[in-house]
Coordinates of C-alpha atoms in Angstrom, one line a residue:
M18 CA -14.0 -29.8 -5.1
K19 CA -12.7 -30.5 -1.6
I20 CA -15.7 -31.3 0.7
L21 CA -16.1 -31.9 4.4
L22 CA -18.8 -34.5 5.2
T23 CA -20.1 -34.6 8.8
G24 CA -22.4 -37.5 9.8
A25 CA -20.6 -39.8 7.4
T26 CA -21.5 -42.8 9.6
G27 CA -25.2 -41.8 9.8
Y28 CA -28.1 -42.9 7.7
I29 CA -27.9 -40.1 5.0
G30 CA -24.2 -39.5 5.1
R31 CA -23.3 -43.1 4.4
R32 CA -25.4 -43.0 1.3
L33 CA -24.3 -39.6 0.1
L34 CA -20.6 -40.4 0.5
P35 CA -20.3 -42.9 -2.5
L36 CA -22.1 -40.4 -4.7
L37 CA -19.7 -37.6 -4.0
V38 CA -16.7 -39.8 -4.4
E39 CA -17.9 -41.2 -7.7
E40 CA -18.1 -37.6 -9.0
G41 CA -14.5 -37.1 -8.3
H42 CA -14.7 -34.8 -5.3
D43 CA -12.1 -35.0 -2.5
V44 CA -14.3 -36.0 0.5
Y45 CA -13.1 -35.6 4.1
C46 CA -15.3 -37.6 6.5
A47 CA -15.5 -36.1 10.0
V48 CA -16.1 -39.0 12.3
R49 CA -15.9 -39.5 16.1
D50 CA -14.9 -43.1 15.7
P51 CA -13.0 -44.0 12.5
Q52 CA -13.6 -47.7 13.1
R53 CA -17.3 -47.2 12.6
L54 CA -16.8 -46.0 9.0
D55 CA -17.3 -49.3 7.0
F56 CA -16.8 -47.5 3.7
D57 CA -13.8 -48.9 1.9
V58 CA -11.7 -45.8 1.7
S59 CA -8.8 -47.6 0.1
A60 CA -11.0 -48.2 -3.0
Y61 CA -11.3 -44.5 -3.6
P62 CA -8.1 -42.4 -3.3
N63 CA -10.1 -39.2 -3.0
A64 CA -12.0 -40.2 0.2
H65 CA -10.4 -39.6 3.6
T66 CA -11.3 -39.8 7.3
V67 CA -10.6 -37.2 9.9
Q68 CA -11.3 -37.9 13.6
A69 CA -13.3 -35.0 15.2
D70 CA -16.1 -34.6 17.7
L71 CA -18.4 -31.6 17.2
M72 CA -18.9 -31.5 21.0
D73 CA -15.2 -30.9 21.4
L74 CA -14.1 -27.6 19.8
E75 CA -10.4 -28.4 20.1
S76 CA -10.8 -31.7 18.1
L77 CA -12.0 -29.6 15.1
E78 CA -8.5 -28.3 14.7
A79 CA -7.8 -31.6 12.9
L80 CA -10.3 -30.7 10.1
P81 CA -8.9 -29.3 6.9
S82 CA -9.3 -25.6 6.4
D83 CA -8.9 -25.5 2.6
I84 CA -12.3 -27.0 1.9
D85 CA -14.7 -25.6 -0.8
A86 CA -18.0 -26.8 0.8
A87 CA -19.3 -28.8 3.8
Y88 CA -22.3 -31.0 4.5
Y89 CA -23.9 -30.7 8.0
L90 CA -25.8 -34.0 8.5
V91 CA -25.7 -34.1 12.3
H92 CA -28.6 -34.3 14.8
S93 CA -29.1 -35.5 18.3
M94 CA -32.7 -36.8 18.2
T95 CA -31.8 -40.1 19.8
A96 CA -30.2 -38.4 22.8
Q97 CA -31.6 -38.6 26.3
D98 CA -34.4 -36.2 27.2
Q99 CA -32.1 -33.8 29.1
G100 CA -31.6 -31.2 26.3
F101 CA -31.0 -32.7 22.9
G102 CA -31.7 -29.2 21.6
T103 CA -28.8 -27.9 23.7
L104 CA -26.5 -30.6 22.3
E105 CA -27.5 -29.6 18.7
E106 CA -26.8 -25.9 19.5
V107 CA -23.4 -26.6 20.9
C108 CA -22.4 -28.8 17.9
A109 CA -23.7 -26.2 15.5
R110 CA -21.8 -23.3 17.2
N111 CA -18.6 -25.4 17.3
F112 CA -19.0 -26.3 13.6
L113 CA -19.6 -22.6 12.8
S114 CA -16.4 -21.7 14.5
Y115 CA -14.5 -24.1 12.3
L116 CA -16.3 -23.0 9.2
N117 CA -15.4 -19.3 9.8
R118 CA -11.7 -20.1 9.8
S119 CA -12.0 -22.4 6.7
H120 CA -12.2 -21.4 3.0
A121 CA -15.7 -22.9 2.6
K122 CA -18.0 -21.1 0.3
Q123 CA -21.1 -23.2 1.0
V124 CA -22.5 -25.4 3.8
I125 CA -25.5 -27.6 3.0
Y126 CA -27.8 -28.6 5.9
L127 CA -30.6 -31.2 5.9
S128 CA -33.3 -29.9 8.2
G129 CA -36.9 -30.6 8.9
I130 CA -39.9 -28.8 7.4
S131 CA -41.0 -26.2 9.9
N132 CA -43.8 -24.2 8.3
D133 CA -46.3 -25.0 11.1
H134 CA -46.9 -22.9 14.2
N135 CA -46.0 -24.1 17.7
L136 CA -43.2 -26.3 16.6
S137 CA -42.1 -29.4 18.5
P138 CA -38.8 -29.3 20.3
H139 CA -37.2 -31.4 17.6
L140 CA -38.3 -29.0 14.8
K141 CA -37.4 -26.0 16.9
S142 CA -33.9 -27.3 17.4
R143 CA -33.5 -27.8 13.7
K144 CA -34.6 -24.2 13.1
V145 CA -32.1 -23.0 15.7
V146 CA -29.3 -24.9 13.9
E147 CA -30.3 -23.2 10.7
D148 CA -30.1 -19.8 12.3
I149 CA -26.7 -20.5 13.7
L150 CA -25.2 -21.8 10.5
A151 CA -26.8 -18.9 8.6
S152 CA -24.8 -16.4 10.7
G153 CA -21.5 -17.7 9.4
E154 CA -19.4 -16.5 6.5
A155 CA -20.1 -19.5 4.2
S156 CA -23.3 -19.4 2.2
L157 CA -25.9 -21.7 3.7
T158 CA -28.2 -24.0 1.7
V159 CA -31.0 -25.5 3.8
L160 CA -33.0 -28.5 2.5
R161 CA -36.1 -29.2 4.7
A162 CA -37.6 -32.6 4.5
A163 CA -40.5 -34.4 6.2
I164 CA -40.2 -38.2 6.7
I165 CA -37.8 -40.0 4.4
I166 CA -38.8 -43.3 2.9
G167 CA -36.0 -45.7 2.2
S168 CA -34.6 -49.0 3.5
G169 CA -33.1 -48.5 6.9
S170 CA -34.6 -45.0 7.7
A171 CA -36.2 -44.6 11.1
S172 CA -39.5 -43.5 9.6
F173 CA -39.6 -46.4 7.2
E174 CA -38.7 -49.0 9.8
I175 CA -41.3 -47.7 12.2
I176 CA -44.0 -47.8 9.5
R177 CA -42.9 -51.3 8.6
D178 CA -43.1 -52.4 12.2
L179 CA -46.5 -51.0 12.7
V180 CA -48.1 -52.4 9.5
E181 CA -46.4 -55.8 9.5
K182 CA -47.0 -56.6 13.1
L183 CA -50.5 -55.2 13.8
P184 CA -53.4 -56.3 11.6
V185 CA -55.6 -54.0 13.7
M186 CA -54.3 -50.8 15.2
V187 CA -55.9 -48.6 17.9
A188 CA -53.8 -45.6 17.3
P189 CA -53.3 -42.0 18.6
K190 CA -55.1 -39.1 17.0
W191 CA -51.8 -37.7 15.5
L192 CA -52.4 -40.3 12.7
K193 CA -54.7 -37.6 11.2
T194 CA -51.8 -35.1 10.8
R195 CA -50.7 -34.5 7.2
C196 CA -47.2 -34.8 5.9
Q197 CA -45.3 -35.1 2.6
P198 CA -43.0 -38.1 2.6
I199 CA -40.0 -38.1 0.2
A200 CA -38.0 -41.1 -1.2
I201 CA -34.4 -41.4 -0.1
R202 CA -33.3 -41.3 -3.8
N203 CA -34.9 -37.8 -4.2
V204 CA -33.2 -36.6 -1.0
L205 CA -29.8 -37.7 -2.2
Y206 CA -30.4 -36.2 -5.6
Y207 CA -31.1 -32.8 -4.0
L208 CA -28.2 -33.0 -1.6
N209 CA -25.8 -33.9 -4.4
G210 CA -27.3 -31.3 -6.8
A211 CA -27.2 -28.5 -4.3
L212 CA -23.4 -28.7 -4.2
G213 CA -21.9 -25.6 -5.9
E214 CA -25.2 -24.5 -7.2
T215 CA -25.0 -20.7 -6.7
Q216 CA -28.7 -20.2 -7.1
M217 CA -29.1 -22.1 -3.9
Y218 CA -26.6 -20.1 -1.8
D219 CA -28.2 -18.4 1.2
E220 CA -31.6 -20.0 0.4
T221 CA -33.9 -22.5 2.2
F222 CA -35.9 -25.0 0.3
D223 CA -38.7 -27.5 1.2
I224 CA -38.3 -30.9 -0.4
G225 CA -41.1 -33.4 -0.6
G226 CA -42.4 -36.2 -2.7
P227 CA -45.5 -36.0 -4.9
D228 CA -48.0 -37.3 -2.2
I229 CA -49.5 -35.3 0.7
M230 CA -50.9 -37.9 3.1
T231 CA -52.0 -38.3 6.7
Y232 CA -50.0 -40.7 8.7
K233 CA -53.0 -43.1 8.7
E234 CA -53.0 -42.9 4.9
I235 CA -49.3 -43.6 4.9
L236 CA -49.8 -46.8 7.0
L237 CA -52.6 -48.0 4.7
A238 CA -50.6 -47.2 1.6
Y239 CA -47.7 -49.2 2.9
A240 CA -50.1 -52.1 3.6
K241 CA -51.5 -51.9 0.1
A242 CA -48.0 -51.9 -1.4
R243 CA -47.1 -55.0 0.6
G244 CA -50.4 -56.8 0.0
Y245 CA -51.8 -56.6 3.5
N246 CA -55.3 -55.8 4.8
R247 CA -55.1 -53.5 7.8
W248 CA -57.7 -51.7 10.0
I249 CA -56.8 -48.5 11.9
F250 CA -58.9 -46.8 14.6
T251 CA -57.8 -43.5 16.2
L252 CA -58.5 -42.6 19.9
P253 CA -58.2 -39.1 21.3
V254 CA -57.4 -40.4 24.8
L255 CA -53.9 -41.4 23.9
T256 CA -51.8 -38.6 25.2
P257 CA -48.3 -37.8 23.8
R258 CA -46.7 -39.7 26.6
L259 CA -48.9 -42.7 26.1
S260 CA -48.4 -42.5 22.4
S261 CA -44.7 -42.5 22.9
Y262 CA -44.9 -45.7 25.0
W263 CA -47.2 -47.2 22.4
L264 CA -44.8 -46.5 19.6
Y265 CA -41.8 -47.7 21.7
F266 CA -43.4 -51.1 22.6
V267 CA -44.8 -51.8 19.1
T268 CA -41.8 -50.8 17.0
S269 CA -38.0 -51.1 17.1
T270 CA -37.4 -47.4 18.0
S271 CA -35.9 -46.3 21.2
Y272 CA -38.1 -44.4 23.7
Q273 CA -36.2 -41.2 23.3
L274 CA -36.7 -41.3 19.5
A275 CA -40.3 -42.3 19.9
R276 CA -40.9 -39.3 22.2
H277 CA -39.4 -36.8 19.8
L278 CA -41.2 -38.3 16.8
V279 CA -44.6 -38.2 18.6
D280 CA -44.0 -34.6 19.6
S281 CA -43.2 -33.7 16.0
M282 CA -46.2 -35.6 14.5
R283 CA -48.5 -32.9 15.9
N284 CA -47.0 -30.5 13.3
E285 CA -48.0 -30.7 9.6
V286 CA -44.9 -31.1 7.5
I287 CA -45.9 -30.1 4.0
A288 CA -43.6 -28.4 1.4
Q289 CA -44.8 -24.8 0.8
D290 CA -41.8 -23.6 -1.2
N291 CA -41.3 -25.8 -4.3
R292 CA -38.7 -23.6 -6.1
I293 CA -36.2 -26.4 -5.9
R294 CA -38.2 -28.4 -8.5
E295 CA -37.2 -25.7 -11.1
I296 CA -33.6 -25.4 -10.1
L297 CA -33.0 -29.2 -9.8
P298 CA -35.7 -30.9 -11.9
T299 CA -36.2 -34.6 -11.3
R300 CA -38.9 -37.2 -11.2
L301 CA -40.4 -37.4 -7.7
I302 CA -41.0 -40.9 -6.6
P303 CA -44.5 -41.7 -5.4
F304 CA -44.9 -43.2 -1.9
G305 CA -45.9 -46.7 -3.0
E306 CA -43.0 -46.9 -5.5
A307 CA -40.6 -45.7 -2.8
V308 CA -41.7 -48.6 -0.5
N309 CA -41.2 -51.1 -3.3
L310 CA -37.7 -49.7 -4.1
A311 CA -36.8 -50.0 -0.4
F312 CA -37.9 -53.7 -0.3
Q313 CA -35.8 -54.4 -3.4
K314 CA -32.7 -53.3 -1.3
I315 CA -33.9 -55.3 1.7
E316 CA -34.5 -58.5 -0.4
Q317 CA -31.1 -58.1 -2.1
H318 CA -29.5 -57.7 1.4
A319 CA -28.1 -54.3 0.1
V320 CA -29.2 -51.9 2.8
I321 CA -26.3 -49.5 2.9
S322 CA -27.2 -47.8 6.2
S323 CA -29.7 -47.8 9.0
W324 CA -30.9 -45.5 11.7
T325 CA -29.8 -48.1 14.2
D326 CA -26.2 -47.5 13.2
A327 CA -26.1 -44.6 15.7
I328 CA -24.4 -45.6 18.9
N329 CA -26.8 -46.1 21.7
G330 CA -26.7 -43.4 24.4
N331 CA -26.2 -46.0 27.2
M332 CA -22.9 -47.2 25.6
D333 CA -19.6 -45.6 26.3
R334 CA -18.1 -44.6 23.0
R335 CA -14.7 -45.8 24.1
M336 CA -16.0 -49.3 23.9
L337 CA -15.3 -49.2 20.2
N338 CA -11.6 -49.0 21.0
Q339 CA -11.8 -51.4 23.8
I340 CA -11.1 -54.6 21.8
Q341 CA -9.8 -56.6 24.8
I342 CA -12.5 -57.7 27.2
P343 CA -11.9 -57.1 30.9
K344 CA -10.3 -60.0 32.7
H345 CA -10.6 -59.0 36.3
G346 CA -13.8 -58.7 38.4
V347 CA -15.8 -60.5 35.8
F348 CA -17.9 -63.7 35.4
V349 CA -17.1 -65.8 32.4
D350 CA -18.9 -68.6 30.6
E351 CA -16.6 -70.1 28.0
R352 CA -17.3 -73.0 25.6
V353 CA -15.0 -74.5 23.0
R354 CA -16.1 -76.9 20.3
Y355 CA -14.1 -78.6 17.6
Y356 CA -15.4 -79.2 14.2
D357 CA -14.6 -80.9 10.9
R358 CA -16.0 -78.8 8.0
D359 CA -15.1 -75.9 5.8
P360 CA -14.0 -73.0 8.2
H361 CA -15.5 -70.5 5.7
E362 CA -18.9 -72.0 6.2
V363 CA -18.6 -71.8 10.0
L364 CA -17.4 -68.2 9.7
E365 CA -20.5 -67.3 7.6
N366 CA -22.7 -68.9 10.2
I367 CA -21.1 -66.7 12.9
W368 CA -21.5 -63.6 10.7
H369 CA -25.2 -64.4 10.2
I370 CA -26.1 -64.6 13.9
G371 CA -29.1 -62.7 15.1
G372 CA -31.6 -60.8 13.0
N373 CA -33.7 -63.0 10.7
R374 CA -31.7 -66.2 11.4
G375 CA -31.8 -65.8 15.2
W376 CA -29.5 -67.1 17.8
Y377 CA -29.2 -70.8 16.9
A378 CA -30.9 -72.1 20.1
A379 CA -34.1 -71.3 22.1
N380 CA -35.0 -68.3 20.0
F381 CA -38.3 -68.0 21.9
L382 CA -36.2 -67.4 25.1
W383 CA -34.2 -64.7 23.3
K384 CA -37.5 -63.1 22.2
I385 CA -38.8 -63.2 25.8
R386 CA -35.5 -61.6 26.9
G387 CA -36.0 -58.9 24.3
V388 CA -39.6 -58.2 25.5
M389 CA -38.4 -58.0 29.1
D390 CA -35.7 -55.5 28.0
K391 CA -38.3 -53.3 26.2
M392 CA -40.5 -53.4 29.3
V393 CA -37.7 -51.7 31.4
G394 CA -36.8 -49.2 28.7
G395 CA -34.1 -51.1 26.7
V396 CA -33.7 -51.5 23.0
G397 CA -35.2 -55.1 22.8
L398 CA -34.7 -57.3 19.7
R399 CA -36.6 -55.4 17.1
R400 CA -33.7 -53.4 15.8
G401 CA -32.5 -56.6 14.0
R402 CA -29.4 -56.0 11.9
R403 CA -28.6 -53.8 8.9
S404 CA -27.5 -56.6 6.7
D405 CA -28.1 -60.4 6.9
S406 CA -24.6 -61.2 5.9
E407 CA -22.2 -58.3 6.8
L408 CA -21.2 -56.9 10.1
F409 CA -19.1 -53.9 10.8
P410 CA -17.9 -52.2 14.1
G411 CA -20.7 -50.0 15.4
D412 CA -23.5 -52.0 13.8
A413 CA -26.6 -52.7 15.9
L414 CA -27.3 -56.5 16.2
D415 CA -30.6 -57.0 18.0
F416 CA -29.8 -55.8 21.6
W417 CA -26.1 -56.0 21.0
R418 CA -23.6 -53.6 19.4
V419 CA -20.7 -54.9 17.2
I420 CA -17.4 -53.9 18.7
L421 CA -15.1 -55.9 16.5
A422 CA -15.8 -57.9 13.3
D423 CA -12.6 -59.3 11.9
R424 CA -13.3 -61.8 9.2
Q425 CA -9.6 -62.4 8.6
Q426 CA -9.0 -63.4 12.2
G427 CA -12.4 -65.0 12.6
R428 CA -13.3 -62.9 15.6
L429 CA -16.7 -61.3 16.4
L430 CA -17.1 -59.3 19.6
L431 CA -20.4 -57.9 20.8
H432 CA -21.3 -55.6 23.7
A433 CA -24.8 -55.8 25.2
E434 CA -27.0 -52.7 25.0
M435 CA -29.9 -54.4 26.9
I436 CA -30.7 -53.0 30.4
L437 CA -28.4 -54.9 32.8
P438 CA -26.9 -54.4 36.3
G439 CA -23.5 -54.5 34.7
D440 CA -21.7 -54.8 31.3
A441 CA -21.8 -57.9 29.1
W442 CA -19.8 -59.1 26.1
L443 CA -20.3 -62.0 23.8
E444 CA -17.3 -63.1 21.7
F445 CA -16.9 -65.8 19.0
R446 CA -13.3 -66.6 18.0
M447 CA -12.2 -69.2 15.5
G448 CA -8.8 -71.0 15.8
E449 CA -6.8 -74.1 15.3
D450 CA -4.5 -76.2 17.6
E451 CA -3.1 -79.7 17.7
Q452 CA -6.5 -81.1 18.2
G453 CA -8.0 -79.4 15.2
K454 CA -10.2 -76.4 14.2
F455 CA -12.4 -74.9 16.9
V456 CA -14.7 -72.1 17.8
C457 CA -14.5 -70.5 21.2
Q458 CA -17.7 -68.9 22.5
R459 CA -17.1 -66.6 25.5
A460 CA -19.7 -64.7 27.5
T461 CA -18.2 -62.1 29.9
F462 CA -20.2 -60.2 32.5
R463 CA -18.8 -57.4 34.7
P464 CA -21.4 -57.0 37.5
R465 CA -22.4 -53.8 39.1
G466 CA -22.9 -54.2 42.8
V467 CA -24.9 -57.0 44.5
M468 CA -27.7 -56.8 42.0
G469 CA -25.2 -57.6 39.2
R470 CA -24.0 -60.7 41.0
L471 CA -27.5 -61.9 41.7
Y472 CA -28.4 -61.4 38.1
W473 CA -25.5 -63.5 36.9
Y474 CA -26.3 -66.4 39.2
S475 CA -30.0 -66.2 38.2
V476 CA -29.2 -66.6 34.5
L477 CA -26.6 -69.4 34.9
P478 CA -29.2 -72.2 34.5
F479 CA -30.3 -70.7 31.2
H480 CA -26.6 -70.5 30.1
E481 CA -26.2 -74.2 30.7
F482 CA -29.4 -74.8 28.7
I483 CA -28.7 -72.4 25.8
F484 CA -25.0 -71.8 25.2
P485 CA -23.8 -75.4 24.4
T486 CA -26.6 -75.9 21.9
M487 CA -26.1 -72.4 20.5
L488 CA -22.4 -73.1 19.7
K489 CA -23.2 -76.6 18.3
N490 CA -25.9 -75.4 16.0
M491 CA -24.0 -72.4 14.9
I492 CA -21.1 -74.6 13.7
E493 CA -23.4 -77.3 12.1
Y494 CA -26.0 -75.0 10.5
R495 CA -26.3 -75.4 6.8
E496 CA -28.1 -73.1 4.4
T497 CA -30.2 -75.9 3.1
G498 CA -32.0 -76.0 6.4
Q499 CA -31.5 -79.7 6.6
L500 CA -30.1 -79.4 10.1
K501 CA -32.7 -79.8 12.8
W502 CA -31.8 -77.5 15.6
S503 CA -31.8 -78.7 19.1
V504 CA -33.9 -76.9 21.7

């Protein structure tokens, strides 16, 4: 079959894509930024990329019309407060316009369970998208899920943050709300199995795992699976707004996502229609086992996708194409260091920066900077990185975003997503000249007004303290841990 896959760079899409390709389907990935698709298309002749933006109706002209089916795996939950529901509606209507001129017989949409009354804005917007897609000529198959448990999912990472960082939790009352979590493997099985299944045309199905639990029970079950003892106390005085700030400061989520999640957590999300279990029978993975499976991927450094792969709303998407750093009207801190060791080992050290390994110098200062960023509404350091060893354009890396990751040329370029009075880039470039092999480390800052200039001069003393040591340690670091880091 010829299939269009939207959201191919998202958490679900990046995991579904290899499954579809392996089954021999011709898959066309609709992406806004082809550079963000780290899937090796050349390894699969039947996988293709098409550049299209669902917010831009004209760009959808580039999508193939002779498709048999389409997956709609797009949502705007991380958008700013001003109307993410409106964004979802615009995207859905534009996509419907494309579908109606295509040959598609089926469109599959992953939605949220919405059986409760007085739905949150997030769940309402999902329902609106369902209604829009259902009005088209192609048959609609809707799969409604609660929270998804798998390495890299937003729900899983928030649960992980809460349990692993807080031995005692004073939590909001929404922890008493019930939900029905489902393992990512079961979600992918249903998404794959629904393709071409005529019994599922023009039908809506709830999908859930075998366990119905309160959010408090989920946190305690996670703790049990990981061997932790945790104590949780709920307080009715924590309002939705305070709960959002609580979730934002404790976990790696953005404030916008925290706000939408808290709003949704007042609704029970329990599967009421289990017909799909008869149409696509499979073993449903219990919550504790799903947690253990997720950690197998994490420990093997095999996390395929993460919720943080979505571009931050504060970053201009054109940055992904802006490979050359601005040269005019900027401040620059450039360091060059020569070395005498295997360049491959140095390259690996560069590619392991951030996340679990840290920043090679004064990690406590980087953590303080991350906390300061969270205090003013930034992303902080808690996002970490999707993989300890691999980097691709578009990846989140603590409070940076990967713009370019070229192993062959030995060049890594990061753009800052922390709250700053300007734009900042950090670049590492390997090279060789008549003096020998070297690494060039270049920090570039384009200030915004007087505050931007004051900011740059205020951090200069820290640059003199951190950057030389950072470059030295990054070059000299050895996996054996024998190197004693300076600072």
